[in-house]
Structures are given as C-alpha cells and as structure tokens.
mmCIF file of C-alpha atoms in Angstrom:
data_model
loop_
_atom_site.group_PDB
_atom_site.id
_atom_site.type_symbol
_atom_site.label_atom_id
_atom_site.label_comp_id
_atom_site.label_asym_id
_atom_site.label_seq_id
_atom_site.Cartn_x
_atom_site.Cartn_y
_atom_site.Cartn_z
ATOM 1 C CA MET A 1 -51.920 -25.272 -30.557
ATOM 2 C CA TRP A 2 -53.609 -22.800 -32.880
ATOM 3 C CA ARG A 3 -55.828 -21.635 -30.020
ATOM 4 C CA LEU A 4 -52.717 -21.026 -27.894
ATOM 5 C CA PHE A 5 -51.124 -18.880 -30.603
ATOM 6 C CA LYS A 6 -54.381 -16.984 -30.987
ATOM 7 C CA LEU A 7 -54.537 -16.265 -27.252
ATOM 8 C CA ILE A 8 -50.897 -15.110 -27.244
ATOM 9 C CA GLY A 9 -51.573 -12.874 -30.240
ATOM 10 C CA GLU A 10 -54.617 -11.330 -28.578
ATOM 11 C CA PHE A 11 -52.632 -10.752 -25.381
ATOM 12 C CA MET A 12 -49.773 -9.080 -27.287
ATOM 13 C CA PHE A 13 -52.183 -6.909 -29.261
ATOM 14 C CA ASP A 14 -53.987 -5.852 -26.089
ATOM 15 C CA TRP A 15 -50.608 -4.981 -24.528
ATOM 16 C CA LEU A 16 -49.383 -3.066 -27.573
ATOM 17 C CA ILE A 17 -52.448 -0.845 -27.928
ATOM 18 C CA ARG A 18 -52.032 0.260 -24.299
ATOM 19 C CA ILE A 19 -48.590 1.797 -24.953
ATOM 20 C CA PRO A 20 -48.897 5.605 -24.658
ATOM 21 C CA LEU A 21 -48.728 7.568 -27.919
ATOM 22 C CA ILE A 22 -47.756 4.716 -30.255
ATOM 23 C CA GLY A 23 -50.173 2.042 -29.006
ATOM 24 C CA PRO A 24 -53.294 3.242 -30.843
ATOM 25 C CA VAL A 25 -51.399 3.097 -34.152
ATOM 26 C CA PHE A 26 -51.991 -0.678 -34.156
ATOM 27 C CA THR A 27 -55.762 -0.109 -34.206
ATOM 28 C CA CYS A 28 -55.559 1.945 -37.409
ATOM 29 C CA SER A 29 -56.339 0.147 -40.644
ATOM 30 C CA ALA A 30 -54.051 0.052 -43.682
ATOM 31 C CA ARG A 31 -56.443 2.489 -45.354
ATOM 32 C CA ASP A 32 -56.059 4.897 -42.423
ATOM 33 C CA HIS A 33 -52.263 4.763 -42.699
ATOM 34 C CA PHE A 34 -52.268 5.206 -46.473
ATOM 35 C CA SER A 35 -54.557 8.228 -46.260
ATOM 36 C CA ALA A 36 -52.569 9.661 -43.333
ATOM 37 C CA LEU A 37 -49.282 9.196 -45.191
ATOM 38 C CA SER A 38 -50.668 11.075 -48.180
ATOM 39 C CA ASP A 39 -51.830 14.025 -46.039
ATOM 40 C CA PHE A 40 -48.621 13.994 -44.005
ATOM 41 C CA SER A 41 -46.396 14.054 -47.097
ATOM 42 C CA ILE A 42 -48.195 17.095 -48.483
ATOM 43 C CA THR A 43 -47.928 18.847 -45.111
ATOM 44 C CA VAL A 44 -44.181 18.241 -44.783
ATOM 45 C CA VAL A 45 -43.407 19.236 -48.368
ATOM 46 C CA PHE A 46 -45.169 22.592 -48.012
ATOM 47 C CA SER A 47 -43.958 23.220 -44.453
ATOM 48 C CA SER A 48 -40.334 22.659 -45.458
ATOM 49 C CA ILE A 49 -40.469 24.561 -48.750
ATOM 50 C CA THR A 50 -38.221 27.343 -47.424
ATOM 51 C CA PHE A 51 -35.467 24.790 -46.745
ATOM 52 C CA TRP A 52 -35.394 22.705 -49.911
ATOM 53 C CA LEU A 53 -36.255 25.610 -52.213
ATOM 54 C CA SER A 54 -33.406 27.661 -50.720
ATOM 55 C CA ALA A 55 -31.073 24.705 -51.247
ATOM 56 C CA VAL A 56 -32.186 24.422 -54.885
ATOM 57 C CA ILE A 57 -31.522 28.127 -55.486
ATOM 58 C CA LEU A 58 -28.146 27.937 -53.740
ATOM 59 C CA SER A 59 -27.155 24.915 -55.831
ATOM 60 C CA VAL A 60 -27.344 26.880 -59.102
ATOM 61 C CA LEU A 61 -25.012 29.633 -57.894
ATOM 62 C CA ASP A 62 -21.438 29.470 -59.202
ATOM 63 C CA ILE A 63 -20.060 30.187 -55.740
ATOM 64 C CA ASN A 64 -21.537 26.893 -54.504
ATOM 65 C CA HIS A 65 -20.176 24.760 -57.353
ATOM 66 C CA GLY A 66 -19.005 21.404 -56.072
ATOM 67 C CA ILE A 67 -20.996 21.584 -52.819
ATOM 68 C CA GLY A 68 -23.438 18.723 -52.378
ATOM 69 C CA PHE A 69 -27.170 19.362 -52.178
ATOM 70 C CA GLY A 70 -27.292 17.744 -48.750
ATOM 71 C CA ASN A 71 -24.722 20.207 -47.390
ATOM 72 C CA LEU A 72 -26.605 23.135 -48.908
ATOM 73 C CA LEU A 73 -29.860 21.855 -47.398
ATOM 74 C CA SER A 74 -28.186 21.505 -44.017
ATOM 75 C CA SER A 75 -26.865 25.061 -44.233
ATOM 76 C CA THR A 76 -30.430 26.406 -44.362
ATOM 77 C CA VAL A 77 -31.202 25.172 -40.838
ATOM 78 C CA GLN A 78 -28.011 26.142 -39.019
ATOM 79 C CA GLY A 79 -29.697 29.079 -37.317
ATOM 80 C CA GLY A 80 -32.255 26.961 -35.456
ATOM 81 C CA GLU A 81 -34.908 27.218 -38.162
ATOM 82 C CA LEU A 82 -35.993 23.619 -37.506
ATOM 83 C CA PHE A 83 -37.302 24.719 -34.116
ATOM 84 C CA ILE A 84 -39.750 27.043 -35.878
ATOM 85 C CA PHE A 85 -40.567 24.295 -38.368
ATOM 86 C CA SER A 86 -41.317 21.940 -35.464
ATOM 87 C CA LEU A 87 -43.649 24.446 -33.821
ATOM 88 C CA GLY A 88 -45.535 24.814 -37.097
ATOM 89 C CA ILE A 89 -45.882 21.028 -37.352
ATOM 90 C CA LEU A 90 -46.982 20.643 -33.719
ATOM 91 C CA GLY A 91 -49.501 23.501 -33.599
ATOM 92 C CA PRO A 92 -52.398 21.834 -35.464
ATOM 93 C CA ILE A 93 -52.122 18.771 -33.208
ATOM 94 C CA LEU A 94 -53.439 20.768 -30.266
ATOM 95 C CA ILE A 95 -56.450 21.941 -32.281
ATOM 96 C CA ILE A 96 -57.297 18.404 -33.433
ATOM 97 C CA VAL A 97 -56.940 16.845 -29.980
ATOM 98 C CA MET A 98 -58.873 19.577 -28.183
ATOM 99 C CA ASP A 99 -61.655 19.462 -30.758
ATOM 100 C CA ASP A 100 -62.033 15.690 -30.388
ATOM 101 C CA ALA A 101 -61.995 16.033 -26.588
ATOM 102 C CA ARG A 102 -65.506 17.465 -26.849
ATOM 103 C CA LYS A 103 -66.768 14.401 -28.706
ATOM 104 C CA ALA A 104 -68.144 11.192 -27.238
ATOM 105 C CA LYS A 105 -65.143 9.123 -28.356
ATOM 106 C CA SER A 106 -61.938 10.572 -26.898
ATOM 107 C CA PHE A 107 -58.823 11.056 -29.008
ATOM 108 C CA PRO A 108 -56.310 8.161 -28.591
ATOM 109 C CA SER A 109 -53.491 9.128 -26.185
ATOM 110 C CA GLY A 110 -54.828 12.681 -26.223
ATOM 111 C CA LYS A 111 -53.398 13.604 -22.804
ATOM 112 C CA TRP A 112 -49.986 12.171 -23.687
ATOM 113 C CA LEU A 113 -49.969 14.050 -26.985
ATOM 114 C CA ILE A 114 -50.753 17.343 -25.264
ATOM 115 C CA PHE A 115 -48.041 16.727 -22.643
ATOM 116 C CA VAL A 116 -45.352 15.964 -25.239
ATOM 117 C CA LEU A 117 -46.622 18.851 -27.350
ATOM 118 C CA VAL A 118 -46.236 21.365 -24.503
ATOM 119 C CA VAL A 119 -42.765 20.093 -23.549
ATOM 120 C CA SER A 120 -41.611 20.165 -27.185
ATOM 121 C CA ALA A 121 -43.008 23.663 -27.709
ATOM 122 C CA LEU A 122 -41.198 24.982 -24.631
ATOM 123 C CA LEU A 123 -37.982 23.304 -25.761
ATOM 124 C CA CYS A 124 -38.251 24.724 -29.282
ATOM 125 C CA GLY A 125 -39.071 28.238 -28.127
ATOM 126 C CA SER A 126 -36.346 28.313 -25.495
ATOM 127 C CA LEU A 127 -33.521 26.949 -27.645
ATOM 128 C CA PHE A 128 -34.431 29.102 -30.639
ATOM 129 C CA ALA A 129 -34.467 32.212 -28.437
ATOM 130 C CA ILE A 130 -31.069 31.272 -26.958
ATOM 131 C CA MET A 131 -29.562 30.695 -30.414
ATOM 132 C CA LYS A 132 -30.849 34.037 -31.679
ATOM 133 C CA ALA A 133 -29.658 35.847 -28.560
ATOM 134 C CA ASN A 134 -26.243 34.221 -28.956
ATOM 135 C CA ALA A 135 -26.007 35.488 -32.549
ATOM 136 C CA SER A 136 -27.167 39.025 -31.738
ATOM 137 C CA PRO A 137 -24.540 41.770 -32.146
ATOM 138 C CA GLY A 138 -23.185 43.095 -28.873
ATOM 139 C CA VAL A 139 -24.156 40.059 -26.821
ATOM 140 C CA GLY A 140 -20.664 38.633 -27.034
ATOM 141 C CA GLY A 141 -21.824 35.055 -27.191
ATOM 142 C CA LEU A 142 -23.567 33.027 -24.515
ATOM 143 C CA GLY A 143 -21.133 30.156 -24.727
ATOM 144 C CA ILE A 144 -23.611 27.666 -26.233
ATOM 145 C CA ASP A 145 -22.636 24.722 -28.406
ATOM 146 C CA LYS A 146 -24.264 25.648 -31.705
ATOM 147 C CA ASN A 147 -23.620 22.249 -33.287
ATOM 148 C CA GLN A 148 -25.303 20.514 -30.359
ATOM 149 C CA ALA A 149 -28.268 22.882 -30.577
ATOM 150 C CA VAL A 150 -28.641 22.189 -34.299
ATOM 151 C CA SER A 151 -28.451 18.438 -33.647
ATOM 152 C CA ILE A 152 -31.227 18.781 -31.063
ATOM 153 C CA SER A 153 -33.314 20.684 -33.609
ATOM 154 C CA PHE A 154 -33.082 17.714 -35.994
ATOM 155 C CA TRP A 155 -34.254 15.322 -33.275
ATOM 156 C CA VAL A 156 -37.082 17.611 -32.229
ATOM 157 C CA ALA A 157 -38.182 17.989 -35.849
ATOM 158 C CA GLY A 158 -38.223 14.207 -36.187
ATOM 159 C CA VAL A 159 -40.369 13.838 -33.071
ATOM 160 C CA ALA A 160 -42.709 16.597 -34.270
ATOM 161 C CA CYS A 161 -43.173 14.896 -37.642
ATOM 162 C CA ALA A 162 -43.828 11.544 -35.958
ATOM 163 C CA LEU A 163 -46.445 13.087 -33.657
ATOM 164 C CA ARG A 164 -48.095 14.863 -36.583
ATOM 165 C CA TYR A 165 -48.313 11.622 -38.547
ATOM 166 C CA LEU A 166 -49.748 9.732 -35.569
ATOM 167 C CA THR A 167 -52.304 12.480 -35.012
ATOM 168 C CA ILE A 168 -53.432 12.359 -38.642
ATOM 169 C CA ALA A 169 -53.663 8.546 -38.558
ATOM 170 C CA TYR A 170 -55.633 8.550 -35.300
ATOM 171 C CA ASN A 171 -57.962 11.221 -36.642
ATOM 172 C CA LYS A 172 -58.580 9.138 -39.783
ATOM 173 C CA SER A 173 -59.335 6.131 -37.586
ATOM 174 C CA LEU A 174 -61.782 8.117 -35.441
ATOM 175 C CA SER A 175 -63.538 9.464 -38.534
ATOM 176 C CA ARG A 176 -63.931 5.922 -39.829
ATOM 177 C CA PHE A 177 -65.365 4.711 -36.536
ATOM 178 C CA ASN A 178 -67.762 7.655 -36.375
ATOM 179 C CA ALA A 179 -68.985 6.890 -39.885
ATOM 180 C CA GLU A 180 -69.471 3.230 -38.991
ATOM 181 C CA ASP A 181 -71.376 4.181 -35.831
ATOM 182 C CA LEU A 182 -73.600 6.474 -37.869
ATOM 183 C CA GLN A 183 -74.337 3.720 -40.384
ATOM 184 C CA ALA A 184 -75.072 1.290 -37.567
ATOM 185 C CA GLY A 185 -77.444 3.795 -35.990
ATOM 186 C CA GLU A 186 -79.237 4.307 -39.297
ATOM 187 C CA GLN A 187 -79.606 0.564 -39.745
ATOM 188 C CA GLN A 188 -80.987 0.154 -36.229
ATOM 189 C CA PHE A 189 -83.519 2.900 -36.899
ATOM 190 C CA LYS A 190 -84.589 1.235 -40.148
ATOM 191 C CA ASN A 191 -84.971 -2.125 -38.434
ATOM 192 C CA ALA A 192 -86.986 -0.617 -35.575
ATOM 193 C CA PHE A 193 -89.171 1.317 -38.020
ATOM 194 C CA ALA A 194 -89.759 -1.805 -40.132
ATOM 195 C CA THR A 195 -90.659 -3.787 -37.030
ATOM 196 C CA ARG A 196 -93.166 -1.207 -35.810
ATOM 197 C CA HIS A 197 -94.599 -0.764 -39.295
ATOM 198 C CA GLY A 198 -95.024 -4.500 -39.663
ATOM 199 C CA LYS A 199 -96.817 -4.731 -36.334
ATOM 200 C CA GLY A 200 -99.100 -1.898 -37.336
ATOM 201 C CA ASN A 201 -100.238 -3.929 -40.329
#
C-alpha cells in the first residue's frame, strides 16, 4: 500500500512540475522560497514607495480627515500608475531569463515567462497610453471605462508581482544547483587526483 501511495505521489509531482510557469516552483526548496520572499518583499516595498508614501502624506492633511488609509492609497493609482509599476517589476525578469539562457542549465519556463512578459508589457503600455490620452485637455474623452481600466491595472500588477517572485525563486534554485554541481565537480577531481597519486606510489 505504501508503495502505491509513493508511486501516486511521484506521478503527481512529475505532472505538477510540467505545468508551465508555476510547475518549477515545486522543485524549489523551502530555503529558496524564504530567500526569494525576502528579496521580493524588499523589491515591492521600494518599487511601491511612491504609492504608500503619498498615502501617508495625504493622511496627515486636514482636508483628508476621516478618509481611510486604504482609500487614500487607492487614490494614488487612479491614473493608471500601476501599469508603470508593473513594467518596472517585469523589466528585470527579461534580463535574468536571457542571461540564464546562455548557461548550460536553462531557466525554468523561460520561454513562457518571456511570452507572458511581452504580452503584459504591451497591455500595460497600451492601456496607460489610452488613459493618459483620455485625460489630456482638448481630446474630449475617448469613451473608456476608467474604473475598468484601473481594475485591470490591479490584476496586471498582481500578475507582475507573481512572475517576479517566481523568477527570483527559480533563480535561487538554479544558483543552488550550480553550486552543488561545482562542489560535485571539485570532489570528482579530488577523487581522480587521489586515485592517480595513489597509483603513482
């Protein structure tokens, strides 16, 4: 019975790791995730500083007395600013994936990441440009649903953050494997050297 459960578990694991984008996350160790979460948190805090710092400043103004911090924070992204935030989060992913593409061990789901990255970048750039054009004086409005556009910006920002976290975690995992391969190579060299040295004696 235990052997059956083990076979089922191995089959499920093999199926899960083949899922594009999110599959390789199951091959990352707890240490990889902890380190990635630490780096990701720092990245998000600094990347979003214009939003939460603006909300903090707005909250101390008398004119905003009685308005919740969440509403003030939301007001800082009503002009499509999250699209720019998303582009800033997505940009480094391309550099990491392309850099690892030149290495012996390919980046997990690298092609899928680049595809989603390009689509997201086009979406962000297009919608932000439309929102700014709609708000420009003399345009007369393009008839877009601003609330819907802002809602999309929240979803896109969420996807961008998820992709950035996955990229950091995968990169940590690759670095760990590369270090282990290097140690294994060093050990093999030592063993071969010891064998030849012993034979020489």
